GROMACS .gro file of C-alpha atoms in nm:
model
  326
    1MET     CA    1  20.558  29.878  19.979
    2ARG     CA    2  20.805  29.621  20.090
    3LYS     CA    3  21.001  29.350  19.916
    4ARG     CA    4  21.026  28.990  20.020
    5LYS     CA    5  21.223  28.690  19.905
    6SER     CA    6  21.045  28.413  19.725
    7SER     CA    7  21.132  28.050  19.765
    8GLY     CA    8  21.322  28.069  19.435
    9GLY     CA    9  21.538  28.348  19.560
   10THR     CA   10  21.371  28.621  19.351
   11GLU     CA   11  21.206  28.926  19.487
   12GLN     CA   12  20.834  29.005  19.459
   13SER     CA   13  20.666  29.330  19.537
   14GLU     CA   14  20.385  29.336  19.784
   15GLU     CA   15  20.154  29.629  19.843
   16THR     CA   16  19.930  29.655  20.138
   17ASN     CA   17  19.640  29.899  20.119
   18GLY     CA   18  19.357  29.859  20.362
   19GLY     CA   19  19.411  29.483  20.386
   20GLU     CA   20  19.432  29.427  20.009
   21ARG     CA   21  19.733  29.261  19.854
   22SER     CA   22  19.826  29.257  19.482
   23LEU     CA   23  19.961  28.918  19.383
   24GLY     CA   24  19.975  28.949  19.004
   25GLN     CA   25  19.739  28.916  18.703
   26GLY     CA   26  19.504  28.618  18.687
   27GLN     CA   27  19.536  28.542  19.059
   28GLY     CA   28  19.315  28.638  19.350
   29TYR     CA   29  19.336  28.851  19.657
   30ARG     CA   30  19.197  28.826  20.005
   31GLY     CA   31  18.980  29.111  20.117
   32GLU     CA   32  18.926  29.249  20.464
   33GLY     CA   33  18.649  28.998  20.535
   34GLY     CA   34  18.876  28.709  20.458
   35SER     CA   35  18.696  28.606  20.134
   36THR     CA   36  18.893  28.528  19.819
   37VAL     CA   37  18.806  28.721  19.501
   38ARG     CA   38  18.907  28.579  19.163
   39VAL     CA   39  19.029  28.808  18.890
   40VAL     CA   40  18.946  28.696  18.533
   41ARG     CA   41  19.188  28.793  18.264
   42VAL     CA   42  19.058  29.031  17.996
   43SER     CA   43  19.192  28.797  17.726
   44ALA     CA   44  18.973  28.511  17.858
   45VAL     CA   45  18.662  28.729  17.828
   46GLY     CA   46  18.760  28.811  17.471
   47TRP     CA   47  18.794  28.445  17.377
   48LEU     CA   48  18.457  28.370  17.537
   49CYS     CA   49  18.287  28.644  17.333
   50LEU     CA   50  18.457  28.523  17.016
   51GLY     CA   51  18.336  28.167  17.081
   52LEU     CA   52  17.980  28.285  17.129
   53ALA     CA   53  17.998  28.487  16.806
   54VAL     CA   54  18.136  28.194  16.604
   55GLY     CA   55  17.877  27.957  16.749
   56THR     CA   56  17.595  28.195  16.666
   57VAL     CA   57  17.715  28.242  16.309
   58CYS     CA   58  17.788  27.875  16.238
   59GLY     CA   59  17.465  27.761  16.396
   60GLY     CA   60  17.249  28.015  16.217
   61PRO     CA   61  16.995  27.926  15.946
   62TRP     CA   62  17.198  28.097  15.675
   63LEU     CA   63  17.470  27.833  15.707
   64ARG     CA   64  17.219  27.558  15.632
   65ASP     CA   65  17.100  27.759  15.331
   66LEU     CA   66  17.460  27.790  15.214
   67VAL     CA   67  17.515  27.414  15.245
   68ASP     CA   68  17.192  27.347  15.053
   69LEU     CA   69  17.309  27.585  14.781
   70ILE     CA   70  17.642  27.404  14.750
   71TYR     CA   71  17.478  27.061  14.730
   72GLY     CA   72  17.203  27.179  14.496
   73TYR     CA   73  16.910  27.056  14.703
   74ARG     CA   74  16.737  27.112  15.036
   75TRP     CA   75  16.785  26.836  15.291
   76ASN     CA   76  16.525  26.755  15.554
   77HIS     CA   77  16.737  26.659  15.855
   78THR     CA   78  16.439  26.523  16.046
   79ASP     CA   79  16.295  26.287  15.786
   80ARG     CA   80  16.627  26.246  15.602
   81CYS     CA   81  16.492  26.318  15.255
   82ILE     CA   82  16.529  26.580  14.982
   83MET     CA   83  16.262  26.850  14.971
   84GLU     CA   84  16.124  26.941  14.628
   85THR     CA   85  15.947  27.266  14.553
   86PRO     CA   86  15.619  27.278  14.360
   87GLU     CA   87  15.742  27.544  14.120
   88ASP     CA   88  16.074  27.679  13.993
   89THR     CA   89  16.064  27.967  14.243
   90GLY     CA   90  16.245  27.771  14.515
   91TYR     CA   91  15.972  27.838  14.772
   92GLY     CA   92  15.738  27.596  14.941
   93VAL     CA   93  15.759  27.219  14.968
   94ASP     CA   94  15.576  26.986  14.734
   95PHE     CA   95  15.707  26.653  14.861
   96CYS     CA   96  16.014  26.495  15.018
   97ARG     CA   97  16.192  26.223  14.822
   98THR     CA   98  16.449  25.957  14.896
   99PRO     CA   99  16.792  26.025  14.740
  100VAL     CA  100  16.850  25.844  14.412
  101ASP     CA  101  17.100  25.563  14.366
  102CYS     CA  102  17.334  25.731  14.118
  103GLY     CA  103  17.408  25.398  13.953
  104VAL     CA  104  17.095  25.446  13.741
  105CYS     CA  105  17.250  25.739  13.553
  106ARG     CA  106  17.626  25.688  13.587
  107ASP     CA  107  17.670  25.548  13.235
  108VAL     CA  108  17.387  25.738  13.063
  109ASP     CA  109  17.538  26.004  12.839
  110ARG     CA  110  17.260  26.023  12.579
  111ILE     CA  111  16.894  25.939  12.523
  112GLU     CA  112  16.894  25.628  12.309
  113GLU     CA  113  16.665  25.597  12.007
  114VAL     CA  114  16.521  25.292  11.833
  115ASP     CA  115  16.249  25.231  11.574
  116VAL     CA  116  15.949  25.046  11.710
  117ASP     CA  117  15.998  24.766  11.456
  118ASN     CA  118  16.342  24.696  11.603
  119LEU     CA  119  16.237  24.678  11.967
  120SER     CA  120  16.094  24.360  12.115
  121VAL     CA  121  15.924  24.322  12.451
  122GLU     CA  122  16.222  24.124  12.579
  123GLN     CA  123  16.473  24.387  12.468
  124PHE     CA  124  16.271  24.664  12.626
  125GLU     CA  125  16.237  24.483  12.958
  126GLU     CA  126  16.603  24.387  12.973
  127ARG     CA  127  16.757  24.725  12.897
  128TYR     CA  128  16.500  24.998  12.956
  129ALA     CA  129  16.178  24.910  13.136
  130TYR     CA  130  16.306  24.904  13.494
  131THR     CA  131  16.653  25.056  13.470
  132SER     CA  132  16.551  25.424  13.448
  133ARG     CA  133  16.747  25.447  13.121
  134PRO     CA  134  16.557  25.696  12.900
  135LEU     CA  135  16.453  25.587  12.552
  136VAL     CA  136  16.281  25.733  12.247
  137VAL     CA  137  16.085  25.485  12.035
  138ARG     CA  138  16.028  25.626  11.689
  139ASN     CA  139  15.700  25.562  11.502
  140ALA     CA  140  15.552  25.384  11.803
  141SER     CA  141  15.205  25.539  11.786
  142ILE     CA  142  15.162  25.619  11.417
  143ASN     CA  143  14.880  25.365  11.381
  144TRP     CA  144  14.673  25.489  11.672
  145PRO     CA  145  14.339  25.653  11.584
  146ALA     CA  146  14.433  25.925  11.832
  147MET     CA  147  14.686  26.056  11.582
  148GLU     CA  148  14.403  26.172  11.357
  149VAL     CA  149  14.139  26.257  11.617
  150LEU     CA  150  14.280  26.412  11.932
  151ASP     CA  151  14.316  26.790  11.936
  152TYR     CA  152  14.202  27.082  12.149
  153HIS     CA  153  13.851  27.080  12.007
  154TRP     CA  154  13.803  26.707  12.073
  155PHE     CA  155  13.880  26.760  12.440
  156LYS     CA  156  13.667  27.073  12.460
  157ASN     CA  157  13.366  26.901  12.305
  158ILE     CA  158  13.375  26.595  12.529
  159TYR     CA  159  13.441  26.785  12.851
  160LEU     CA  160  13.160  27.031  12.783
  161SER     CA  161  12.918  26.763  12.663
  162ASP     CA  162  12.807  26.696  13.021
  163PRO     CA  163  12.805  26.972  13.287
  164GLU     CA  164  12.885  26.719  13.559
  165ILE     CA  165  13.217  26.615  13.407
  166LEU     CA  166  13.404  26.928  13.511
  167GLU     CA  167  13.242  26.927  13.853
  168LYS     CA  168  13.457  26.637  13.965
  169GLU     CA  169  13.750  26.745  14.180
  170GLY     CA  170  14.001  26.588  14.417
  171ASP     CA  171  14.361  26.472  14.442
  172GLU     CA  172  14.316  26.233  14.151
  173CYS     CA  173  14.216  26.524  13.926
  174TRP     CA  174  14.566  26.670  13.905
  175PHE     CA  175  14.594  26.996  13.709
  176ASN     CA  176  14.897  27.213  13.629
  177ARG     CA  177  14.877  27.542  13.446
  178TYR     CA  178  15.257  27.578  13.436
  179LYS     CA  179  15.337  27.934  13.323
  180THR     CA  180  14.989  28.025  13.203
  181PRO     CA  181  14.850  28.223  13.500
  182GLU     CA  182  14.501  28.274  13.355
  183PHE     CA  183  14.430  27.899  13.374
  184ARG     CA  184  14.271  27.856  13.716
  185ASN     CA  185  14.124  27.514  13.634
  186LEU     CA  186  14.038  27.288  13.342
  187ARG     CA  187  13.717  27.477  13.274
  188SER     CA  188  13.913  27.795  13.202
  189VAL     CA  189  14.126  27.606  12.947
  190PHE     CA  190  13.817  27.540  12.737
  191ARG     CA  191  13.720  27.907  12.738
  192LEU     CA  192  14.006  28.002  12.511
  193SER     CA  193  13.915  28.191  12.196
  194ASP     CA  194  13.967  28.020  11.861
  195SER     CA  195  14.233  28.273  11.769
  196ARG     CA  196  14.427  28.190  12.087
  197VAL     CA  197  14.400  27.817  12.019
  198SER     CA  198  14.518  27.863  11.662
  199MET     CA  199  14.804  28.084  11.784
  200GLN     CA  200  14.687  28.387  11.589
  201SER     CA  201  14.668  28.605  11.900
  202GLY     CA  202  14.774  28.618  12.262
  203ARG     CA  203  15.067  28.470  12.447
  204PRO     CA  204  15.180  28.105  12.435
  205TRP     CA  205  15.001  27.867  12.670
  206TYR     CA  206  15.068  27.519  12.805
  207VAL     CA  207  14.872  27.297  13.043
  208GLY     CA  208  14.857  26.940  13.176
  209TRP     CA  209  14.594  26.739  13.361
  210ALA     CA  210  14.503  26.389  13.477
  211VAL     CA  211  14.197  26.237  13.313
  212CYS     CA  212  14.002  26.148  13.626
  213HIS     CA  213  13.667  26.168  13.448
  214GLU     CA  214  13.530  25.823  13.361
  215LYS     CA  215  13.347  25.921  13.045
  216VAL     CA  216  13.649  26.099  12.899
  217ALA     CA  217  13.883  25.814  12.992
  218GLU     CA  218  13.655  25.557  12.828
  219GLU     CA  219  13.648  25.752  12.501
  220LEU     CA  220  14.023  25.802  12.510
  221HIS     CA  221  14.088  25.431  12.555
  222LYS     CA  222  13.918  25.370  12.220
  223LEU     CA  223  14.182  25.584  12.048
  224TYR     CA  224  14.507  25.434  12.176
  225GLN     CA  225  14.644  25.110  12.315
  226ARG     CA  226  14.936  24.979  12.513
  227PRO     CA  227  15.260  25.034  12.316
  228THR     CA  228  15.369  24.714  12.142
  229PHE     CA  229  15.705  24.699  12.323
  230ILE     CA  230  15.542  24.683  12.668
  231ASN     CA  231  15.461  24.337  12.804
  232PRO     CA  232  15.101  24.234  12.725
  233GLU     CA  233  15.068  24.112  13.084
  234SER     CA  234  15.142  24.459  13.215
  235THR     CA  235  14.851  24.633  13.386
  236PRO     CA  236  14.632  24.795  13.118
  237PRO     CA  237  14.654  25.175  13.099
  238LYS     CA  238  14.404  25.329  13.338
  239LYS     CA  239  14.426  25.700  13.407
  240PRO     CA  240  14.607  25.893  13.133
  241TRP     CA  241  14.749  26.242  13.152
  242ILE     CA  242  14.716  26.501  12.879
  243PHE     CA  243  14.969  26.776  12.799
  244ILE     CA  244  14.875  27.032  12.538
  245GLY     CA  245  15.009  27.372  12.440
  246THR     CA  246  15.128  27.613  12.176
  247PRO     CA  247  15.490  27.659  12.065
  248GLY     CA  248  15.685  27.807  12.351
  249PRO     CA  249  15.780  27.708  12.705
  250GLY     CA  250  15.641  27.381  12.834
  251ALA     CA  251  15.716  27.237  13.176
  252HIS     CA  252  15.991  27.386  13.394
  253PHE     CA  253  16.266  27.161  13.530
  254HIS     CA  254  16.116  26.936  13.796
  255VAL     CA  255  16.095  26.578  13.918
  256ASP     CA  256  15.771  26.387  13.965
  257ASN     CA  257  15.621  26.195  14.253
  258VAL     CA  258  15.419  25.927  14.076
  259ASP     CA  259  15.385  25.555  14.138
  260LEU     CA  260  15.554  25.409  13.830
  261PRO     CA  261  15.769  25.489  13.524
  262SER     CA  262  15.575  25.620  13.228
  263TRP     CA  263  15.564  25.657  12.852
  264GLN     CA  264  15.458  25.974  12.671
  265ALA     CA  265  15.327  25.965  12.315
  266GLN     CA  266  15.363  26.270  12.091
  267LEU     CA  267  15.036  26.280  11.895
  268ALA     CA  268  15.070  26.623  11.735
  269GLY     CA  269  15.328  26.899  11.718
  270VAL     CA  270  15.695  26.884  11.805
  271LYS     CA  271  15.840  26.888  12.156
  272THR     CA  272  16.197  26.897  12.280
  273TRP     CA  273  16.283  26.722  12.605
  274TYR     CA  274  16.565  26.817  12.840
  275LEU     CA  275  16.681  26.573  13.108
  276ARG     CA  276  16.938  26.609  13.383
  277PRO     CA  277  17.042  26.382  13.669
  278PRO     CA  278  16.918  26.460  14.020
  279PRO     CA  279  17.144  26.706  14.206
  280GLU     CA  280  17.273  26.442  14.448
  281CYS     CA  281  17.425  26.269  14.142
  282TYR     CA  282  17.591  26.581  14.003
  283TRP     CA  283  17.943  26.440  14.047
  284SER     CA  284  17.852  26.084  13.950
  285CYS     CA  285  17.652  26.117  13.627
  286PRO     CA  286  17.702  26.292  13.291
  287GLY     CA  287  17.538  26.627  13.228
  288ASN     CA  288  17.217  26.734  13.057
  289LEU     CA  289  17.052  26.523  12.788
  290GLN     CA  290  16.826  26.638  12.506
  291THR     CA  291  16.598  26.487  12.242
  292THR     CA  292  16.315  26.598  12.015
  293LEU     CA  293  15.989  26.410  11.963
  294TYR     CA  294  15.780  26.422  11.646
  295PRO     CA  295  15.424  26.297  11.587
  296GLY     CA  296  15.420  25.920  11.633
  297ASP     CA  297  15.718  25.906  11.872
  298ILE     CA  298  15.710  25.783  12.232
  299ILE     CA  299  15.956  25.871  12.507
  300VAL     CA  300  16.000  25.634  12.800
  301VAL     CA  301  16.148  25.801  13.106
  302ASN     CA  302  16.132  25.752  13.481
  303THR     CA  303  16.024  26.101  13.578
  304ASN     CA  304  16.067  26.013  13.946
  305VAL     CA  305  16.443  25.996  13.884
  306TRP     CA  306  16.523  26.230  13.597
  307PHE     CA  307  16.464  26.603  13.632
  308HIS     CA  308  16.298  26.711  13.310
  309SER     CA  309  16.164  27.010  13.124
  310THR     CA  310  16.003  27.054  12.783
  311LYS     CA  311  15.966  27.311  12.509
  312VAL     CA  312  15.715  27.303  12.226
  313THR     CA  313  15.886  27.384  11.898
  314GLY     CA  314  15.772  27.405  11.538
  315SER     CA  315  15.449  27.579  11.440
  316GLU     CA  316  15.172  27.342  11.554
  317LEU     CA  317  14.986  27.275  11.875
  318SER     CA  318  15.151  26.997  12.077
  319VAL     CA  319  14.929  26.716  12.206
  320VAL     CA  320  15.071  26.441  12.427
  321ILE     CA  321  14.907  26.148  12.605
  322THR     CA  322  15.087  25.981  12.896
  323ASN     CA  323  15.042  25.666  13.097
  324GLU     CA  324  15.230  25.452  13.349
  325TYR     CA  325  15.334  25.089  13.315
  326ASP     CA  326  15.445  24.820  13.558
   0.00000   0.00000   0.00000
């Protein structure tokens, strides 16, 4: 080993061993063949490994799941829409919807109520029809023949009157068994025992379906009409939906994917409705809303905007008929 003066006047050590020369950490040395070999600091390797680890963690799928959990919904980054699940399990994708303009619920802190005699067509159109503001209209269907006629046995008799009626299937024949697993289709609904229908035995049950069968729809139209507060020039009701079930759980919290806002008439039994704003409006709109419908009442709600669930209360079978309006 020998010492030499640097240009700054300090001394540096220099070791020669077979043509190799140590010049300090992070620098290089020239080997016997004249090639230069770079020495990488151990600290640099550590930072590189740490960067790879952070990138792997932050770019992993769990981070996206965490963000979805914080926001309260699953975002489709490709189509830029919110994915909705078909059930309350959180699995699967039913449809992808456009985020809601939170202005429709920002000032809605309750479900308003009005008697049908105090609600004109003009008032309904101005404040409720197209604003997504939910409304309960009391005594709106008390004069419909359906109030006295429609029950489980009426539907069973007409659906079983012609074997071909229940053979019709397709997307227009929507059916939802909700939390009644033994209901595979509409046919199985009409196989219930009388004691189960009358709630004398078995577990609670609840079901909904679209009336896609022409004969049934024609007979139903004889028993109800367009609510008096809806504009007479509105498209006449076409394909109704039926929701029927015993006291107990009804529909789980969900949002619909239908063409238009709708009204739902409580023909029998008592049902409580629960509404909440869509999750993207959590910080902009008030919290959950609640109301109870009795026979003769109609609720008007845009189910494409408001997440909703129901519960049948009281002691009687609940029967509801639903239709859209434009």
